[in-house]
Amino acid sequence: MSPDGRGAHSRRWLILATVAGCFLPVAADATILNVAVPSLTEALGASARELLWIVDVYPLVMVGLVLVTGPLGDRVGHQRLLLAGLGVFGVSSGLSSLSTVPAALIVGRAALAVGASMIIPATLAIIRQVFHNPRERAFAIGVWSAIAASGAAVGPVAGGLILAHYWWGAVFLINIPLVAAAVFLVRSLLTNQVPEDKEPWEAASPVLAVVGTVGIVYAVKSATHQGSALVETWVPGVIGLAATAFFLRRQLRSEHPMLDLALFREQHFRIGVMAATLPVFVLVGFELQLAQHLQFVTGKSPWEAGVFLLPMPIAAFAAAPVAGLLSSRYGVSVIIPAGLGLAALGYVGIALWAGGRTSLALTGCLILIGAGHGGVQAVASDAIMTGAPPNRAGAAASIESVSYELGAGFGIALLGSLITAVYGHAFALPPTTDAAVPDNASDSIGEAVSLAHKAQPDVGQAITAAAKDAFIHAYRLTAVTAAVIIAATAVTITLMLKRSTSVQGEEEQSTYRSVPAPDNPR
């Protein structure tokens, strides 16, 4: 170990706190705008599709960029990559707060994703390099995973607190002092370490990845949006699928791929990726709908909605490091199915109580969801990172980051499109008021409530009632869908682990039978 490496190891717990602080605003920004949806609808005049893009462009852009930033950290040093990411993230936060139209905010969120795509793999790779003891490393990765799971859940809480006192742009300004403190600590605690053997670096792969994911998601959103032309669905869909196919082909044929698919040969690595992607898909995608339900249906303010959601991030943060420690004793075959089972029960409970007033039972559901997702994320992250050698920490961190952001991006897109489509189909007004209501009332509950405030009292009441009924129906269906996805993931991972254990047992028996018996002594 180099002198710098020994020094970093002695400061490892302080370094862990620092990189966790760097990662927290990045994780929270994925969902911090959830409770700001009504404010954005009113202040910027954002449509339902524009709102989805404002929220979704952040993880979608990161999907492609982390493919190049993770391996880039292996080449230029993770401390340097982290500092660059913090700088971009801070500047982009300031610019996003100044947006006056939806398009400007979408561009600002995309710029935030550029900085975040450097921060996420750098923080995870630094943990992998600084912690050498397996138990300590499992705990440290559990803390990182707790930030990933609880950060997404704490976003609406922080957003609600800020919106209770300031305008919506303040949710971005809060990042600037945090980034300034993080830059000072990173420069003080870490030195940049560059490996002697550097692999070549290319930018075509992340471009293909970004085009592929954005094209596919755009096609999905267009397909579920009423009035969209077929060309809006098929053209981006075909371009997205073609770009994704070229990307995978390039990775398989390249001697130095951006996404090291060879790492997927290890069974626990594959399980870790699955356990990181699908639960995040459900959590981030459903949380946007949960925040809207609390405000539009139950009538909570952004601050009240954020406080009501607080048990979820607390449970996630508490469960993640505990699950990381327990996995070394009981293994992923116990921890992952158990965590997914808890989360699935939480989603079922939300489906049962949808439409009713918030209650202690719903708080219990949020705790189940937070604890389940937090525990699974910790074990999944550990399985991904420990399945790669130290010199491939950046590549493994890229896959971890891609798994998280891909799940978040497609979760917002697909579950958001599902609830939009079901809401539009279920929205029905009394015949006496139908002719007086604009067609876009059926696009989203946000637009319907906005129109209701501007209409005559009797028409406004009819719009609000129809919007709430349609949203509750769509919300309940989305919660059931979330529970089914989580349960199916648990069953699939359990079967994969059983098959892996069975194959290993057969190989051991075959090896034992192939060893010749010792000669019988006389």
XYZ file of C-alpha atoms in Angstrom:
522
model
C 0.000 0.000 0.000
C 1.301 3.465 -0.854
C 1.857 6.097 1.856
C -1.171 7.975 0.566
C -3.182 4.796 0.780
C -2.155 4.218 4.419
C -3.052 7.806 5.296
C -6.480 7.517 3.668
C -7.083 4.222 5.471
C -6.372 5.833 8.864
C -8.932 8.543 8.073
C -11.414 6.122 6.537
C -14.387 6.925 8.799
C -14.022 10.647 8.262
C -13.680 9.999 4.537
C -16.849 7.898 4.671
C -18.751 10.774 6.286
C -17.397 13.154 3.642
C -18.319 11.058 0.600
C -21.730 10.362 2.142
C -22.210 14.121 2.444
C -21.202 14.531 -1.209
C -23.684 11.876 -2.292
C -26.684 13.011 -0.214
C -27.739 16.079 -2.282
C -27.254 14.066 -5.479
C -29.553 11.296 -4.238
C -32.114 13.737 -2.838
C -32.282 15.723 -6.088
C -33.806 12.713 -7.849
C -37.035 13.262 -5.882
C -36.781 16.701 -4.273
C -39.109 18.177 -6.908
C -41.865 15.633 -6.219
C -43.645 17.847 -3.701
C -42.989 20.892 -5.898
C -45.190 19.593 -8.735
C -48.162 21.849 -7.835
C -45.836 24.854 -7.509
C -44.172 24.123 -10.852
C -47.543 23.680 -12.536
C -48.622 27.109 -11.329
C -45.326 29.066 -11.537
C -43.994 27.763 -14.861
C -47.227 26.617 -16.495
C -45.726 23.157 -16.949
C -47.877 20.499 -18.616
C -48.080 16.884 -17.438
C -45.497 15.777 -20.027
C -43.158 18.669 -19.177
C -43.398 17.814 -15.479
C -42.386 14.220 -16.189
C -39.376 15.426 -18.197
C -38.353 17.908 -15.493
C -38.245 15.068 -12.978
C -37.047 12.308 -15.319
C -34.267 13.966 -17.352
C -32.017 13.921 -14.276
C -31.674 10.116 -13.899
C -31.973 9.445 -17.630
C -28.974 11.585 -18.590
C -26.976 9.997 -15.791
C -27.611 6.510 -17.178
C -25.333 7.172 -20.131
C -22.836 9.477 -18.461
C -21.906 7.195 -15.550
C -20.730 4.692 -18.136
C -17.875 7.024 -18.980
C -17.334 8.798 -15.653
C -16.790 5.610 -13.621
C -14.001 4.222 -15.818
C -12.725 7.789 -16.256
C -12.128 7.874 -12.498
C -9.997 4.733 -12.832
C -7.872 6.661 -15.340
C -7.622 10.213 -13.892
C -8.202 9.524 -10.190
C -11.447 9.489 -8.226
C -10.636 12.523 -6.074
C -10.181 14.678 -9.171
C -13.382 13.288 -10.681
C -15.297 13.994 -7.456
C -14.089 17.613 -7.302
C -15.058 18.205 -10.939
C -18.497 16.732 -10.337
C -19.098 18.877 -7.270
C -18.185 22.006 -9.243
C -20.575 21.211 -12.096
C -23.324 20.240 -9.655
C -23.017 23.498 -7.713
C -23.062 25.757 -10.789
C -25.970 23.859 -12.339
C -27.963 24.163 -9.114
C -27.672 27.940 -9.243
C -28.703 28.083 -12.902
C -31.680 25.747 -12.359
C -33.054 27.999 -9.631
C -33.251 30.881 -12.133
C -35.437 29.023 -14.672
C -38.557 30.847 -15.808
C -39.917 28.339 -18.345
C -40.138 24.511 -18.264
C -37.564 24.075 -21.068
C -34.927 26.013 -19.100
C -35.498 23.862 -16.022
C -35.227 20.678 -18.091
C -31.842 21.865 -19.424
C -30.747 22.822 -15.910
C -31.692 19.389 -14.576
C -29.731 17.758 -17.395
C -26.683 19.838 -16.400
C -27.157 18.715 -12.788
C -27.041 15.144 -14.061
C -23.620 15.779 -15.609
C -22.189 16.714 -12.213
C -24.049 13.943 -10.410
C -22.745 11.359 -12.890
C -19.210 12.185 -11.720
C -20.037 12.241 -8.009
C -21.878 8.923 -7.697
C -19.254 6.486 -9.053
C -16.394 8.486 -7.491
C -17.851 8.241 -3.978
C -18.520 4.518 -4.297
C -15.084 3.784 -5.760
C -13.347 5.768 -2.985
C -15.134 3.648 -0.366
C -14.043 0.483 -2.175
C -10.417 1.651 -2.193
C -10.208 3.060 1.350
C -11.865 0.199 3.263
C -9.834 -3.008 3.146
C -11.469 -5.058 5.909
C -14.442 -6.979 4.414
C -16.752 -6.329 7.397
C -15.859 -2.638 7.544
C -16.283 -2.354 3.786
C -19.706 -4.023 3.969
C -20.758 -1.534 6.649
C -19.357 1.417 4.671
C -21.139 0.347 1.490
C -24.244 -0.104 3.625
C -23.977 3.539 4.689
C -23.571 4.576 1.038
C -26.607 2.489 0.153
C -28.543 4.050 3.017
C -27.869 7.440 1.440
C -29.039 6.083 -1.933
C -32.275 4.681 -0.516
C -33.018 7.309 2.126
C -31.810 10.176 -0.091
C -34.517 9.402 -2.617
C -37.017 9.253 0.231
C -35.738 12.358 2.026
C -35.973 14.460 -1.154
C -39.692 15.230 -0.747
C -39.164 15.948 2.963
C -36.436 18.504 2.227
C -38.462 19.915 -0.657
C -41.526 20.318 1.532
C -39.534 22.084 4.265
C -38.006 24.527 1.772
C -41.279 25.213 -0.042
C -42.965 26.003 3.264
C -40.811 29.137 3.550
C -39.357 29.907 0.103
C -40.177 29.723 -3.604
C -39.591 26.519 -5.583
C -36.149 27.587 -6.895
C -34.749 27.406 -3.358
C -34.707 23.598 -3.570
C -31.677 24.011 -5.848
C -29.962 26.858 -3.983
C -29.601 24.680 -0.881
C -27.062 22.595 -2.824
C -24.549 25.446 -3.133
C -23.364 25.674 0.511
C -23.346 21.879 0.744
C -21.140 21.649 -2.348
C -18.772 24.327 -1.020
C -18.263 22.436 2.247
C -17.804 19.146 0.375
C -15.110 20.606 -1.907
C -13.131 21.820 1.121
C -13.305 18.423 2.866
C -12.466 16.395 -0.248
C -9.392 18.532 -0.945
C -8.297 18.253 2.694
C -8.821 14.536 3.263
C -8.080 12.876 -0.082
C -5.179 12.843 -2.490
C -5.612 11.954 -6.123
C -4.228 8.539 -7.062
C -3.792 7.747 -10.750
C -2.991 4.155 -11.795
C 0.128 3.594 -13.841
C -1.631 1.486 -16.469
C -4.393 3.567 -18.036
C -6.906 2.074 -20.425
C -8.066 4.097 -23.454
C -11.154 6.245 -23.046
C -13.887 6.954 -25.601
C -17.112 8.942 -25.636
C -19.185 7.085 -28.256
C -20.576 4.567 -25.743
C -22.185 7.055 -23.348
C -23.655 9.002 -26.277
C -25.287 5.816 -27.550
C -26.511 5.001 -24.049
C -28.075 8.435 -23.539
C -29.726 8.389 -26.984
C -30.992 4.871 -26.363
C -32.561 5.493 -22.962
C -34.006 8.916 -23.769
C -35.415 7.657 -27.089
C -37.137 4.676 -25.484
C -38.534 6.737 -22.601
C -39.756 9.474 -24.966
C -41.580 6.836 -26.996
C -43.231 5.408 -23.871
C -44.382 8.839 -22.695
C -45.710 9.748 -26.138
C -47.608 6.471 -26.414
C -49.472 7.127 -23.155
C -50.144 10.816 -23.825
C -53.509 11.540 -25.378
C -53.330 13.224 -28.757
C -49.754 12.204 -29.568
C -49.083 11.362 -33.209
C -47.721 7.919 -34.102
C -44.529 9.503 -35.411
C -43.839 10.842 -31.900
C -43.832 7.276 -30.618
C -42.281 5.210 -33.388
C -39.424 7.469 -34.484
C -37.828 7.996 -31.042
C -38.621 4.391 -30.127
C -36.802 2.973 -33.154
C -33.866 5.363 -32.682
C -33.662 4.440 -29.000
C -33.730 0.698 -29.631
C -31.161 0.977 -32.429
C -28.816 3.068 -30.258
C -29.160 0.581 -27.398
C -28.373 -2.332 -29.721
C -25.287 -0.562 -31.097
C -24.184 0.260 -27.563
C -24.384 -3.375 -26.399
C -22.642 -4.575 -29.562
C -19.860 -2.058 -28.999
C -19.374 -3.153 -25.385
C -19.184 -6.822 -26.291
C -16.611 -6.261 -29.050
C -14.432 -3.607 -27.409
C -11.178 -4.565 -25.682
C -11.749 -1.737 -23.167
C -15.536 -1.369 -22.801
C -17.127 1.453 -20.837
C -19.615 -1.015 -19.353
C -17.640 -4.104 -18.384
C -20.165 -6.822 -19.206
C -17.602 -9.476 -18.224
C -18.401 -8.681 -14.592
C -21.873 -10.166 -15.150
C -20.362 -13.650 -15.367
C -20.385 -13.813 -11.570
C -23.756 -14.923 -10.214
C -23.840 -12.715 -7.117
C -22.884 -9.718 -9.221
C -25.886 -10.327 -11.484
C -28.155 -10.722 -8.478
C -26.781 -7.505 -7.018
C -27.572 -5.602 -10.219
C -31.102 -6.996 -10.350
C -31.673 -6.177 -6.672
C -30.366 -2.641 -7.239
C -32.346 -1.875 -10.401
C -35.894 -3.156 -9.991
C -36.564 -1.984 -6.415
C -35.275 1.511 -7.274
C -37.503 1.406 -10.372
C -40.493 0.934 -8.081
C -39.451 3.232 -5.221
C -38.548 6.349 -7.212
C -41.333 5.849 -9.751
C -44.023 5.373 -7.112
C -42.797 8.085 -4.754
C -43.695 10.804 -7.263
C -47.263 9.499 -7.306
C -47.291 9.227 -3.508
C -46.304 12.882 -3.123
C -49.039 13.967 -5.548
C -51.614 11.837 -3.723
C -50.790 13.447 -0.390
C -51.167 16.961 -1.810
C -53.874 16.732 -4.475
C -56.119 14.107 -2.851
C -55.625 14.491 0.909
C -55.019 18.241 0.696
C -51.655 18.403 2.468
C -49.261 21.271 1.905
C -45.770 20.500 0.542
C -44.365 20.772 4.079
C -47.059 18.490 5.567
C -46.541 15.946 2.763
C -42.793 15.963 3.338
C -43.183 15.451 7.099
C -45.677 12.627 6.538
C -43.138 10.857 4.309
C -40.348 11.204 6.898
C -40.708 7.667 8.385
C -39.690 6.183 5.040
C -36.175 7.704 4.797
C -35.585 7.143 8.518
C -36.441 3.448 8.128
C -34.277 3.170 5.003
C -31.295 4.828 6.648
C -31.576 2.605 9.728
C -32.073 -0.627 7.796
C -29.261 -0.271 5.245
C -26.154 -0.592 7.480
C -27.863 -3.245 9.608
C -28.617 -5.292 6.499
C -25.005 -4.864 5.355
C -23.778 -6.410 8.619
C -26.405 -9.165 8.712
C -25.644 -10.221 5.135
C -22.172 -11.406 6.195
C -23.848 -13.779 8.664
C -26.998 -14.889 6.852
C -26.144 -14.172 3.213
C -28.007 -12.470 0.390
C -30.328 -15.482 0.051
C -32.036 -14.379 3.279
C -31.629 -10.594 3.383
C -32.736 -9.704 -0.164
C -35.994 -11.757 -0.246
C -36.828 -10.590 3.284
C -36.310 -6.934 2.394
C -38.310 -7.227 -0.802
C -41.076 -8.989 1.080
C -41.344 -6.100 3.551
C -41.508 -3.573 0.721
C -44.163 -5.576 -1.148
C -46.358 -5.668 1.978
C -46.006 -1.898 2.239
C -47.218 -1.351 -1.326
C -50.154 -3.712 -0.799
C -51.143 -1.740 2.292
C -51.005 1.541 0.376
C -53.262 0.059 -2.312
C -55.767 -0.999 0.353
C -55.858 2.405 2.042
C -55.718 4.529 -1.118
C -58.379 7.191 -1.137
C -58.842 7.192 2.624
C -57.464 9.735 5.020
C -53.849 9.354 6.078
C -53.568 7.115 9.105
C -51.201 5.248 11.377
C -51.600 2.205 9.120
C -50.293 4.156 6.125
C -47.318 5.314 8.207
C -46.601 1.665 8.959
C -46.655 0.948 5.219
C -44.100 3.708 4.611
C -41.838 2.193 7.290
C -42.087 -1.236 5.653
C -41.234 0.249 2.252
C -38.313 2.272 3.593
C -36.824 -0.577 5.625
C -37.250 -3.079 2.803
C -35.710 -0.897 0.118
C -32.918 0.347 2.384
C -31.855 -3.163 3.366
C -31.965 -4.512 -0.181
C -30.028 -1.561 -1.598
C -27.229 -2.102 0.933
C -26.820 -5.796 0.174
C -27.114 -5.229 -3.580
C -24.418 -2.543 -3.518
C -22.082 -4.777 -1.528
C -22.623 -7.678 -3.940
C -21.821 -5.439 -6.913
C -18.736 -3.779 -5.464
C -17.133 -6.846 -3.853
C -17.625 -8.833 -7.042
C -15.022 -6.686 -8.807
C -11.256 -6.433 -8.165
C -9.980 -3.169 -6.610
C -8.497 -1.945 -9.908
C -11.957 -2.245 -11.485
C -13.703 -0.340 -8.677
C -14.655 2.451 -11.066
C -16.148 0.010 -13.577
C -18.144 -1.720 -10.833
C -19.249 1.653 -9.468
C -20.405 2.588 -12.966
C -22.603 -0.485 -13.143
C -23.920 0.220 -9.647
C -24.688 3.800 -10.690
C -26.220 2.714 -14.007
C -28.426 0.225 -12.150
C -29.637 2.912 -9.762
C -30.202 5.621 -12.371
C -31.697 3.257 -14.950
C -34.169 2.053 -12.349
C -34.996 5.606 -11.283
C -35.333 6.917 -14.840
C -37.513 4.136 -16.150
C -39.498 4.009 -12.908
C -40.543 7.642 -13.247
C -41.225 7.180 -16.955
C -43.134 3.896 -16.904
C -45.037 4.195 -13.628
C -45.683 7.886 -14.372
C -46.976 6.999 -17.821
C -49.098 4.205 -16.352
C -50.829 6.459 -13.860
C -51.289 9.169 -16.522
C -52.888 6.714 -18.947
C -55.203 5.168 -16.338
C -56.119 8.595 -14.965
C -57.051 9.864 -18.434
C -59.174 6.788 -19.096
C -60.948 6.970 -15.723
C -61.562 10.750 -15.721
C -65.304 11.303 -16.163
C -67.389 14.442 -15.592
C -71.141 14.767 -15.106
C -72.881 15.393 -18.457
C -74.074 18.805 -17.281
C -70.513 20.139 -16.851
C -68.625 18.130 -19.458
C -68.991 20.686 -22.250
C -67.666 23.549 -20.101
C -64.376 21.847 -19.145
C -61.210 21.979 -21.325
C -59.904 18.676 -22.652
C -56.560 18.960 -20.814
C -58.332 18.396 -17.472
C -57.966 14.688 -18.214
C -54.189 14.956 -18.774
C -53.204 15.035 -15.090
C -54.649 15.793 -11.685
C -52.349 18.822 -11.433
C -53.798 20.412 -14.561
C -57.338 19.513 -13.456
C -56.909 21.170 -10.054
C -55.377 24.238 -11.713
C -58.367 24.506 -14.058
C -60.785 23.983 -11.152
C -59.374 27.033 -9.359
C -60.105 29.193 -12.405
C -63.602 27.832 -13.151
C -67.009 28.700 -11.715
C -67.550 27.191 -8.229
C -69.948 24.433 -9.328
C -67.809 23.493 -12.346
C -64.640 23.624 -10.257
C -66.107 21.253 -7.680
C -67.113 18.814 -10.409
C -63.617 18.906 -11.957
C -61.939 18.363 -8.574
C -64.200 15.448 -7.655
C -63.699 13.740 -11.029
C -59.937 14.290 -10.878
C -59.631 12.830 -7.366
C -61.721 9.771 -8.227
C -59.688 9.110 -11.388
C -56.367 9.627 -9.620
C -57.265 7.340 -6.703
C -58.186 4.600 -9.156
C -54.906 5.019 -11.061
C -52.909 5.356 -7.831
C -54.318 2.120 -6.415
C -53.514 0.253 -9.635
C -49.968 1.644 -9.614
C -49.456 0.507 -6.004
C -50.611 -3.008 -6.908
C -48.245 -2.986 -9.899
C -45.388 -1.943 -7.608
C -46.148 -4.790 -5.203
C -46.267 -7.331 -8.047
C -42.908 -6.166 -9.455
C -41.254 -6.342 -6.031
C -42.707 -9.787 -5.277
C -41.693 -11.127 -8.694
C -38.157 -9.812 -8.143
C -37.967 -11.588 -4.781
C -39.122 -14.888 -6.282
C -36.725 -14.601 -9.241
C -33.702 -13.860 -7.037
C -34.607 -16.718 -4.678
C -34.773 -19.168 -7.584
C -31.460 -17.887 -8.981
C -29.761 -18.358 -5.608
C -31.191 -21.866 -5.186
C -30.025 -22.825 -8.659
C -26.570 -21.416 -7.944
C -26.340 -23.391 -4.693
C -27.496 -26.559 -6.446
C -24.909 -26.169 -9.218
C -22.128 -25.568 -6.703
C -23.164 -28.665 -4.751
C -23.109 -30.821 -7.883
C -19.660 -29.498 -8.830
C -18.303 -30.275 -5.355
C -19.711 -33.808 -5.489
C -18.248 -34.315 -8.965
C -14.856 -33.135 -7.751
C -15.037 -35.464 -4.745
C -15.900 -38.480 -6.929
C -13.055 -37.703 -9.338
C -10.404 -37.893 -6.579
C -8.920 -41.450 -6.528
C -9.329 -43.391 -3.307
C -6.134 -44.006 -1.330
C -4.496 -47.409 -1.601
C -5.619 -49.872 1.028
C -2.580 -50.347 3.328
C -1.626 -53.881 4.224
